[in-house]
PDB file of C-alpha atoms and ligand atoms in Angstrom:
ATOM      1  CA  MET A   1     110.875 110.962 109.576  1.00 97.00           C
ATOM      2  CA  LYS A   2     111.754 108.059 111.267  1.00 98.00           C
ATOM      3  CA  PHE A   3     110.739 104.108 110.156  1.00 98.00           C
ATOM      4  CA  ASN A   4     110.682 102.193 112.790  1.00 98.00           C
ATOM      5  CA  ILE A   5     110.535  98.505 110.895  1.00 98.00           C
ATOM      6  CA  LEU A   6     110.072  94.971 112.776  1.00 98.00           C
ATOM      7  CA  THR A   7     110.423  92.461 110.143  1.00 98.00           C
ATOM      8  CA  LEU A   8     112.270  89.215 110.014  1.00 97.00           C
ATOM      9  CA  PHE A   9     114.160  90.090 107.083  1.00 96.00           C
ATOM     10  CA  PRO A  10     116.053  93.069 107.927  1.00 97.00           C
ATOM     11  CA  ASP A  11     118.354  91.962 105.374  1.00 96.00           C
ATOM     12  CA  MET A  12     116.307  93.081 102.716  1.00 95.00           C
ATOM     13  CA  PHE A  13     115.927  96.862 103.839  1.00 95.00           C
ATOM     14  CA  SER A  14     119.192  97.340 102.514  1.00 92.00           C
ATOM     15  CA  ALA A  15     117.052  98.740  99.339  1.00 88.00           C
ATOM     16  CA  VAL A  16     116.016 100.991 100.669  1.00 87.00           C
ATOM     17  CA  ASN A  17     119.942 102.782 101.755  1.00 83.00           C
ATOM     18  CA  THR A  18     119.571 103.487  97.658  1.00 84.00           C
ATOM     19  CA  SER A  19     118.899 106.228  94.858  1.00 83.00           C
ATOM     20  CA  MET A  20     116.249 109.097  96.610  1.00 87.00           C
ATOM     21  CA  VAL A  21     115.655 108.087  99.813  1.00 90.00           C
ATOM     22  CA  GLY A  22     119.254 106.693 100.428  1.00 90.00           C
ATOM     23  CA  ARG A  23     120.394 111.016  99.637  1.00 92.00           C
ATOM     24  CA  ALA A  24     116.933 111.914 102.072  1.00 94.00           C
ATOM     25  CA  VAL A  25     118.393 109.196 104.879  1.00 93.00           C
ATOM     26  CA  LYS A  26     122.786 110.114 103.602  1.00 93.00           C
ATOM     27  CA  ASN A  27     121.367 114.141 104.295  1.00 93.00           C
ATOM     28  CA  GLY A  28     119.365 113.374 107.864  1.00 95.00           C
ATOM     29  CA  LEU A  29     115.744 113.678 106.548  1.00 95.00           C
ATOM     30  CA  ILE A  30     114.981 110.550 107.091  1.00 96.00           C
ATOM     31  CA  ASP A  31     116.008 107.473 109.399  1.00 96.00           C
ATOM     32  CA  PHE A  32     115.623 103.873 109.615  1.00 96.00           C
ATOM     33  CA  ASN A  33     115.524 101.497 112.828  1.00 97.00           C
ATOM     34  CA  VAL A  34     115.086  98.204 111.581  1.00 97.00           C
ATOM     35  CA  VAL A  35     114.800  95.768 114.173  1.00 98.00           C
ATOM     36  CA  ASN A  36     114.966  92.077 114.014  1.00 98.00           C
ATOM     37  CA  ILE A  37     111.623  90.179 115.530  1.00 98.00           C
ATOM     38  CA  ARG A  38     113.523  87.380 116.197  1.00 98.00           C
ATOM     39  CA  ASP A  39     116.557  89.346 118.547  1.00 98.00           C
ATOM     40  CA  PHE A  40     113.080  89.400 120.813  1.00 98.00           C
ATOM     41  CA  SER A  41     112.134  85.276 121.185  1.00 98.00           C
ATOM     42  CA  THR A  42     112.240  84.317 124.462  1.00 98.00           C
ATOM     43  CA  ASP A  43     112.358  80.715 123.187  1.00 98.00           C
ATOM     44  CA  LYS A  44     115.781  78.993 124.025  1.00 98.00           C
ATOM     45  CA  HIS A  45     115.950  78.353 120.016  1.00 98.00           C
ATOM     46  CA  LYS A  46     114.858  81.939 118.868  1.00 98.00           C
ATOM     47  CA  LYS A  47     111.618  80.512 117.711  1.00 97.00           C
ATOM     48  CA  THR A  48     108.737  82.659 116.463  1.00 97.00           C
ATOM     49  CA  ASP A  49     105.749  81.349 115.250  1.00 96.00           C
ATOM     50  CA  ASP A  50     103.443  78.315 115.835  1.00 96.00           C
ATOM     51  CA  MET A  51     100.270  76.400 114.397  1.00 96.00           C
ATOM     52  CA  PRO A  52      97.338  78.692 114.869  1.00 96.00           C
ATOM     53  CA  PHE A  53      94.785  77.512 117.118  1.00 97.00           C
ATOM     54  CA  GLY A  54      91.538  76.251 115.617  1.00 97.00           C
ATOM     55  CA  GLY A  55      93.113  74.986 112.811  1.00 95.00           C
ATOM     56  CA  GLY A  56      93.723  77.011 109.493  1.00 92.00           C
ATOM     57  CA  GLN A  57      96.581  76.763 107.151  1.00 90.00           C
ATOM     58  CA  GLY A  58      99.993  77.513 108.168  1.00 91.00           C
ATOM     59  CA  MET A  59     102.252  79.095 110.829  1.00 95.00           C
ATOM     60  CA  LEU A  60     101.610  82.485 112.943  1.00 96.00           C
ATOM     61  CA  LEU A  61     103.517  85.479 113.783  1.00 96.00           C
ATOM     62  CA  MET A  62     103.834  84.316 118.322  1.00 97.00           C
ATOM     63  CA  ALA A  63     102.827  87.272 120.420  1.00 98.00           C
ATOM     64  CA  GLN A  64     105.519  87.649 122.656  1.00 98.00           C
ATOM     65  CA  PRO A  65     109.042  88.308 120.215  1.00 98.00           C
ATOM     66  CA  LEU A  66     106.263  90.865 118.650  1.00 98.00           C
ATOM     67  CA  TRP A  67     104.749  92.074 122.550  1.00 98.00           C
ATOM     68  CA  GLY A  68     109.442  92.657 122.857  1.00 98.00           C
ATOM     69  CA  ALA A  69     110.116  94.331 118.944  1.00 98.00           C
ATOM     70  CA  MET A  70     106.430  96.455 119.682  1.00 98.00           C
ATOM     71  CA  ASP A  71     107.756  97.537 123.666  1.00 98.00           C
ATOM     72  CA  SER A  72     111.780  98.185 121.546  1.00 98.00           C
ATOM     73  CA  VAL A  73     110.849 101.163 119.988  1.00 98.00           C
ATOM     74  CA  GLY A  74     108.342 102.251 122.277  1.00 98.00           C
ATOM     75  CA  ALA A  75     105.095 101.561 119.324  1.00 98.00           C
ATOM     76  CA  GLN A  76     102.370 102.185 122.392  1.00 97.00           C
ATOM     77  CA  ASN A  77     102.136 105.866 121.550  1.00 94.00           C
ATOM     78  CA  LYS A  78     102.875 106.092 117.604  1.00 98.00           C
ATOM     79  CA  ARG A  79     101.367 105.475 114.777  1.00 98.00           C
ATOM     80  CA  VAL A  80     101.810 101.331 113.643  1.00 98.00           C
ATOM     81  CA  ILE A  81     100.835 100.126 109.890  1.00 98.00           C
ATOM     82  CA  TYR A  82     100.877  96.456 109.636  1.00 98.00           C
ATOM     83  CA  MET A  83     101.316  94.997 105.605  1.00 98.00           C
ATOM     84  CA  SER A  84      98.673  92.560 105.273  1.00 97.00           C
ATOM     85  CA  PRO A  85      96.659  91.708 101.965  1.00 96.00           C
ATOM     86  CA  ARG A  86      93.458  92.171 104.303  1.00 95.00           C
ATOM     87  CA  GLY A  87      94.462  95.771 105.175  1.00 97.00           C
ATOM     88  CA  LYS A  88      92.526  98.898 103.516  1.00 98.00           C
ATOM     89  CA  LEU A  89      94.365  99.892  99.802  1.00 98.00           C
ATOM     90  CA  MET A  90      97.033 102.272 100.207  1.00 98.00           C
ATOM     91  CA  ASP A  91      96.807 105.209  97.747  1.00 95.00           C
ATOM     92  CA  GLN A  92      97.313 108.708  97.692  1.00 93.00           C
ATOM     93  CA  ASN A  93      95.562 110.464 100.604  1.00 94.00           C
ATOM     94  CA  LEU A  94      97.095 107.722 103.044  1.00 97.00           C
ATOM     95  CA  ILE A  95     100.671 108.766 102.210  1.00 97.00           C
ATOM     96  CA  GLU A  96     100.391 111.932 102.988  1.00 95.00           C
ATOM     97  CA  ASP A  97      98.203 111.741 105.654  1.00 97.00           C
ATOM     98  CA  LEU A  98     101.106 109.685 106.605  1.00 98.00           C
ATOM     99  CA  ALA A  99     104.645 111.579 105.420  1.00 97.00           C
ATOM    100  CA  GLN A 100     102.757 113.867 108.003  1.00 97.00           C
ATOM    101  CA  GLU A 101     104.306 112.058 111.783  1.00 98.00           C
ATOM    102  CA  GLU A 102     107.006 112.260 112.888  1.00 98.00           C
ATOM    103  CA  GLU A 103     107.143 108.803 113.439  1.00 98.00           C
ATOM    104  CA  ILE A 104     105.561 105.746 112.497  1.00 98.00           C
ATOM    105  CA  VAL A 105     106.161 101.592 113.143  1.00 98.00           C
ATOM    106  CA  ILE A 106     105.801  98.724 110.280  1.00 98.00           C
ATOM    107  CA  LEU A 107     105.020  95.420 111.247  1.00 98.00           C
ATOM    108  CA  CYS A 108     106.048  93.180 107.998  1.00 98.00           C
ATOM    109  CA  GLY A 109     103.781  89.822 108.742  1.00 92.00           C
ATOM    110  CA  HIS A 110     104.937  86.616 107.328  1.00 82.00           C
ATOM    111  CA  TYR A 111     103.810  83.454 107.403  1.00 74.00           C
ATOM    112  CA  GLU A 112      99.909  83.653 106.662  1.00 84.00           C
ATOM    113  CA  GLY A 113      99.738  86.054 109.970  1.00 93.00           C
ATOM    114  CA  VAL A 114      99.785  86.889 113.209  1.00 97.00           C
ATOM    115  CA  ASP A 115      98.002  86.774 116.104  1.00 97.00           C
ATOM    116  CA  GLN A 116      95.239  88.976 116.638  1.00 97.00           C
ATOM    117  CA  ARG A 117      96.239  90.151 119.926  1.00 98.00           C
ATOM    118  CA  VAL A 118      98.570  91.946 118.861  1.00 98.00           C
ATOM    119  CA  LEU A 119      96.990  93.764 116.197  1.00 98.00           C
ATOM    120  CA  ASP A 120      93.932  94.721 118.620  1.00 98.00           C
ATOM    121  CA  TYR A 121      96.605  95.428 121.650  1.00 98.00           C
ATOM    122  CA  TRP A 122      98.657  97.461 119.488  1.00 98.00           C
ATOM    123  CA  ASN A 123      96.618  99.249 117.247  1.00 98.00           C
ATOM    124  CA  CYS A 124      97.763  97.927 114.249  1.00 98.00           C
ATOM    125  CA  GLU A 125      96.005  99.860 110.850  1.00 98.00           C
ATOM    126  CA  GLU A 126      96.108  97.362 108.234  1.00 98.00           C
ATOM    127  CA  VAL A 127      97.574  98.707 104.783  1.00 98.00           C
ATOM    128  CA  SER A 128      97.366  96.759 101.673  1.00 98.00           C
ATOM    129  CA  ILE A 129      99.139  97.576  98.468  1.00 98.00           C
ATOM    130  CA  GLY A 130      96.950  95.948  95.971  1.00 97.00           C
ATOM    131  CA  ASP A 131      94.519  93.038  95.851  1.00 96.00           C
ATOM    132  CA  TYR A 132      97.786  90.446  95.240  1.00 96.00           C
ATOM    133  CA  VAL A 133      99.504  88.491  97.916  1.00 95.00           C
ATOM    134  CA  LEU A 134     103.221  88.645  98.906  1.00 96.00           C
ATOM    135  CA  THR A 135     104.813  86.496 100.708  1.00 94.00           C
ATOM    136  CA  GLY A 136     105.623  88.449 103.415  1.00 95.00           C
ATOM    137  CA  GLY A 137     104.774  92.901 103.758  1.00 97.00           C
ATOM    138  CA  GLU A 138     108.758  93.664 103.290  1.00 97.00           C
ATOM    139  CA  LEU A 139     109.070  94.604 100.066  1.00 97.00           C
ATOM    140  CA  ALA A 140     104.721  96.030 100.713  1.00 98.00           C
ATOM    141  CA  SER A 141     106.628  98.585 103.244  1.00 98.00           C
ATOM    142  CA  MET A 142     109.405  99.243 101.024  1.00 97.00           C
ATOM    143  CA  VAL A 143     106.879 100.290  98.763  1.00 97.00           C
ATOM    144  CA  MET A 144     104.667 102.496 101.640  1.00 98.00           C
ATOM    145  CA  ILE A 145     107.834 103.932 102.737  1.00 97.00           C
ATOM    146  CA  ASP A 146     109.594 105.198  99.054  1.00 95.00           C
ATOM    147  CA  ALA A 147     105.204 106.658  98.373  1.00 96.00           C
ATOM    148  CA  VAL A 148     105.773 108.543 101.844  1.00 97.00           C
ATOM    149  CA  ALA A 149     109.849 109.121 101.553  1.00 95.00           C
ATOM    150  CA  ARG A 150     108.963 111.316  98.324  1.00 93.00           C
ATOM    151  CA  MET A 151     106.591 113.264  99.925  1.00 95.00           C
ATOM    152  CA  ILE A 152     108.421 115.372 102.749  1.00 95.00           C
ATOM    153  CA  PRO A 153     109.867 118.363 102.046  1.00 93.00           C
ATOM    154  CA  GLY A 154     112.942 118.066 100.586  1.00 92.00           C
ATOM    155  CA  VAL A 155     113.017 114.613  99.484  1.00 92.00           C
ATOM    156  CA  LEU A 156     112.111 115.183  95.123  1.00 89.00           C
ATOM    157  CA  ALA A 157     115.128 118.132  93.763  1.00 80.00           C
ATOM    158  CA  SER A 158     112.887 121.171  94.118  1.00 68.00           C
ATOM    159  CA  ARG A 159     111.728 121.253  90.542  1.00 58.00           C
ATOM    160  CA  GLU A 160     109.989 117.675  91.090  1.00 64.00           C
ATOM    161  CA  ALA A 161     106.938 118.266  92.352  1.00 64.00           C
ATOM    162  CA  ALA A 162     105.677 116.463  94.972  1.00 69.00           C
ATOM    163  CA  VAL A 163     101.966 117.293  95.061  1.00 70.00           C
ATOM    164  CA  ASP A 164     101.059 118.041  91.715  1.00 71.00           C
ATOM    165  CA  GLU A 165      98.420 121.021  92.863  1.00 68.00           C
ATOM    166  CA  SER A 166      97.079 121.562  88.519  1.00 76.00           C
ATOM    167  CA  VAL A 167      94.813 120.447  86.723  1.00 82.00           C
ATOM    168  CA  TYR A 168      96.701 117.541  85.693  1.00 87.00           C
ATOM    169  CA  SER A 169      96.467 115.755  89.294  1.00 86.00           C
ATOM    170  CA  GLY A 170      94.039 113.576  89.248  1.00 91.00           C
ATOM    171  CA  LEU A 171      94.230 112.249  86.691  1.00 96.00           C
ATOM    172  CA  LEU A 172      97.151 109.425  84.540  1.00 95.00           C
ATOM    173  CA  GLU A 173     100.245 111.436  83.153  1.00 94.00           C
ATOM    174  CA  TYR A 174     100.336 112.860  79.094  1.00 96.00           C
ATOM    175  CA  PRO A 175     102.846 111.100  77.719  1.00 96.00           C
ATOM    176  CA  GLN A 176     105.723 112.446  76.800  1.00 96.00           C
ATOM    177  CA  TYR A 177     109.180 112.629  74.333  1.00 98.00           C
ATOM    178  CA  THR A 178     112.204 114.385  74.720  1.00 97.00           C
ATOM    179  CA  GLN A 179     115.217 114.481  72.581  1.00 97.00           C
ATOM    180  CA  PRO A 180     116.229 113.557  69.457  1.00 98.00           C
ATOM    181  CA  ARG A 181     112.894 114.634  67.706  1.00 97.00           C
ATOM    182  CA  SER A 182     113.060 112.205  65.226  1.00 98.00           C
ATOM    183  CA  PHE A 183     114.234 108.238  66.111  1.00 98.00           C
ATOM    184  CA  GLU A 184     113.667 105.188  63.811  1.00 98.00           C
ATOM    185  CA  GLY A 185     110.931 107.087  62.062  1.00 98.00           C
ATOM    186  CA  LEU A 186     108.878 107.731  65.070  1.00 98.00           C
ATOM    187  CA  ASP A 187     108.346 112.059  65.092  1.00 98.00           C
ATOM    188  CA  VAL A 188     107.102 114.073  68.141  1.00 98.00           C
ATOM    189  CA  PRO A 189     103.369 115.430  68.154  1.00 98.00           C
ATOM    190  CA  GLU A 190     104.619 119.157  65.924  1.00 98.00           C
ATOM    191  CA  VAL A 191     102.798 120.684  69.145  1.00 98.00           C
ATOM    192  CA  LEU A 192     105.357 120.309  71.350  1.00 98.00           C
ATOM    193  CA  LEU A 193     107.899 122.009  68.737  1.00 97.00           C
ATOM    194  CA  ASN A 194     106.300 125.012  67.980  1.00 92.00           C
ATOM    195  CA  GLY A 195     106.284 126.945  71.392  1.00 95.00           C
ATOM    196  CA  ASN A 196     102.460 128.166  71.475  1.00 97.00           C
ATOM    197  CA  HIS A 197     102.620 126.958  75.612  1.00 96.00           C
ATOM    198  CA  GLN A 198      98.406 127.470  75.554  1.00 97.00           C
ATOM    199  CA  LEU A 199      98.034 125.128  72.217  1.00 97.00           C
ATOM    200  CA  ILE A 200     100.566 122.349  74.800  1.00 97.00           C
ATOM    201  CA  HIS A 201      98.410 122.570  77.624  1.00 96.00           C
ATOM    202  CA  LEU A 202      95.471 121.642  76.393  1.00 97.00           C
ATOM    203  CA  TRP A 203      97.545 118.718  74.168  1.00 97.00           C
ATOM    204  CA  LYS A 204      98.299 117.662  77.342  1.00 97.00           C
ATOM    205  CA  LEU A 205      95.433 117.702  79.316  1.00 97.00           C
ATOM    206  CA  GLU A 206      93.328 115.981  76.444  1.00 98.00           C
ATOM    207  CA  GLN A 207      95.451 113.591  76.044  1.00 97.00           C
ATOM    208  CA  ALA A 208      96.256 113.012  80.198  1.00 97.00           C
ATOM    209  CA  LEU A 209      91.695 112.476  80.071  1.00 97.00           C
ATOM    210  CA  ARG A 210      91.988 110.200  77.465  1.00 98.00           C
ATOM    211  CA  LEU A 211      94.050 108.656  78.676  1.00 97.00           C
ATOM    212  CA  THR A 212      92.305 108.198  82.444  1.00 97.00           C
ATOM    213  CA  ARG A 213      89.008 107.839  80.635  1.00 97.00           C
ATOM    214  CA  ALA A 214      90.062 104.946  78.713  1.00 97.00           C
ATOM    215  CA  ARG A 215      91.907 103.218  81.902  1.00 97.00           C
ATOM    216  CA  ARG A 216      91.298 104.565  85.256  1.00 96.00           C
ATOM    217  CA  PRO A 217      87.322 106.171  84.432  1.00 96.00           C
ATOM    218  CA  ASP A 218      86.862 106.175  88.084  1.00 95.00           C
ATOM    219  CA  LEU A 219      89.392 109.090  88.456  1.00 95.00           C
ATOM    220  CA  PHE A 220      87.498 110.287  85.292  1.00 97.00           C
ATOM    221  CA  GLN A 221      84.748 110.835  87.095  1.00 96.00           C
ATOM    222  CA  ASN A 222      86.325 111.885  90.121  1.00 95.00           C
ATOM    223  CA  PHE A 223      87.772 114.927  87.955  1.00 96.00           C
ATOM    224  CA  LEU A 224      84.282 116.131  85.900  1.00 96.00           C
ATOM    225  CA  SER A 225      83.431 117.335  89.445  1.00 96.00           C
ATOM    226  CA  ARG A 226      86.332 119.989  88.887  1.00 94.00           C
ATOM    227  CA  ARG A 227      84.578 120.750  85.509  1.00 95.00           C
ATOM    228  CA  ASP A 228      83.627 124.792  87.411  1.00 95.00           C
ATOM    229  CA  GLU A 229      87.583 124.959  88.396  1.00 94.00           C
ATOM    230  CA  LEU A 230      88.446 124.598  84.874  1.00 95.00           C
ATOM    231  CA  THR A 231      89.119 127.526  82.222  1.00 96.00           C
ATOM    232  CA  ARG A 232      86.843 127.574  79.143  1.00 97.00           C
ATOM    233  CA  PRO A 233      89.335 126.283  76.719  1.00 97.00           C
ATOM    234  CA  GLU A 234      89.762 123.442  78.988  1.00 97.00           C
ATOM    235  CA  ARG A 235      87.019 123.160  79.133  1.00 97.00           C
ATOM    236  CA  LYS A 236      86.046 122.503  75.673  1.00 98.00           C
ATOM    237  CA  VAL A 237      88.449 120.453  75.892  1.00 98.00           C
ATOM    238  CA  LEU A 238      87.309 118.113  78.494  1.00 97.00           C
ATOM    239  CA  ASP A 239      83.270 118.236  76.619  1.00 97.00           C
ATOM    240  CA  LYS A 240      85.204 116.803  73.695  1.00 97.00           C
ATOM    241  CA  VAL A 241      86.739 113.368  75.688  1.00 97.00           C
ATOM    242  CA  ILE A 242      83.299 113.245  77.104  1.00 97.00           C
ATOM    243  CA  SER A 243      82.354 113.911  73.645  1.00 96.00           C
ATOM    244  CA  GLU A 244      83.748 111.111  71.910  1.00 92.00           C
ATOM    245  CA  GLY A 245      82.969 107.427  71.338  1.00 66.00           C
ATOM    246  CA  SER A 246      84.598 104.494  73.651  1.00 61.00           C
ATOM    247  CA  GLU A 247      85.852 103.179  70.492  1.00 54.00           C
ATOM    248  CA  ASP A 248      89.083 104.862  70.586  1.00 52.00           C
ATOM    249  CA  GLU A 249      91.612 101.772  71.599  1.00 47.00           C
ATOM    250  CA  GLN A 250      93.447 104.488  74.196  1.00 50.00           C
ATOM    251  CA  GLY A 251      93.244 101.611  77.201  1.00 51.00           C
ATOM    252  CA  LYS A 252      95.688 100.039  75.574  1.00 53.00           C
TER     253      LYS A 252
HETATM  254  N1  ADE B 301     101.061  90.982 102.817  1.00 65.83           N
HETATM  255  C1  ADE B 301     101.285  90.409 101.748  1.00 65.83           C
HETATM  256  N2  ADE B 301     100.639  90.771 100.654  1.00 65.83           N
HETATM  257  C2  ADE B 301     100.375  91.589 101.531  1.00 65.83           C
HETATM  258  C3  ADE B 301      99.722  93.195 100.832  1.00 65.83           C
HETATM  259  N3  ADE B 301      98.762  92.336  98.877  1.00 65.83           N
HETATM  260  N4  ADE B 301      99.819  94.096 100.800  1.00 65.83           N
HETATM  261  C4  ADE B 301     100.886  94.769 102.188  1.00 65.83           C
HETATM  262  N5  ADE B 301     100.583  93.439 102.220  1.00 65.83           N
HETATM  263  C5  ADE B 301     100.957  92.169 101.694  1.00 65.83           C
END
């Protein structure tokens, strides 16, 4: 998959050449084309921003350099994402949808925004990574790229499943432990050590359900509609968690 990134700060993208995404680039699974918007300014001072018509705070990215940058990556025929706090909220569904594309264009804004004509003409999909405002779209785009990259076949090591099709999908992850069994007087839960896979599975499910109910009641509610997919013992666990009072402090 190829990511065309339009930015005023190309140096920031050295971060995506490390770790698992970096390995995917080396293996030819992912390709980055980082384009400096400033290179396309026809202004003699390479200006890229100006004041908004009608007044208002801050500066806007101008249409002219963005037009050139969009043209240079063939954005006409590609899905174009504009990272923006006013966009639709990014979630795993959007990520998995984007991972189906062979090539996308990501526009990273800075200043107070971009000339609306760019967004309209180039059919930009506005995407936000959360209800907070960053100084620019670069970090947001890297969050998106990282999440999309791990959905591309071959990017994760085979034992790390990208799509969790198990009963746990849609739930927050249960607590996990590794060696040693006892550390500073803190013991790993006994059930995980006894080798009874059914008991271990039901314990993990219970923990995941409790955490999800406490921290993400919206996800817990969605999970309830999958009750029919559960085995009898799994349903018993779900009923137990539902019947527990909400006074326990799992959400901490
Ligand atoms: N640019 C600034 N804030 C952002 C956000 N929350 N999501 C995406 N892009 C942004």
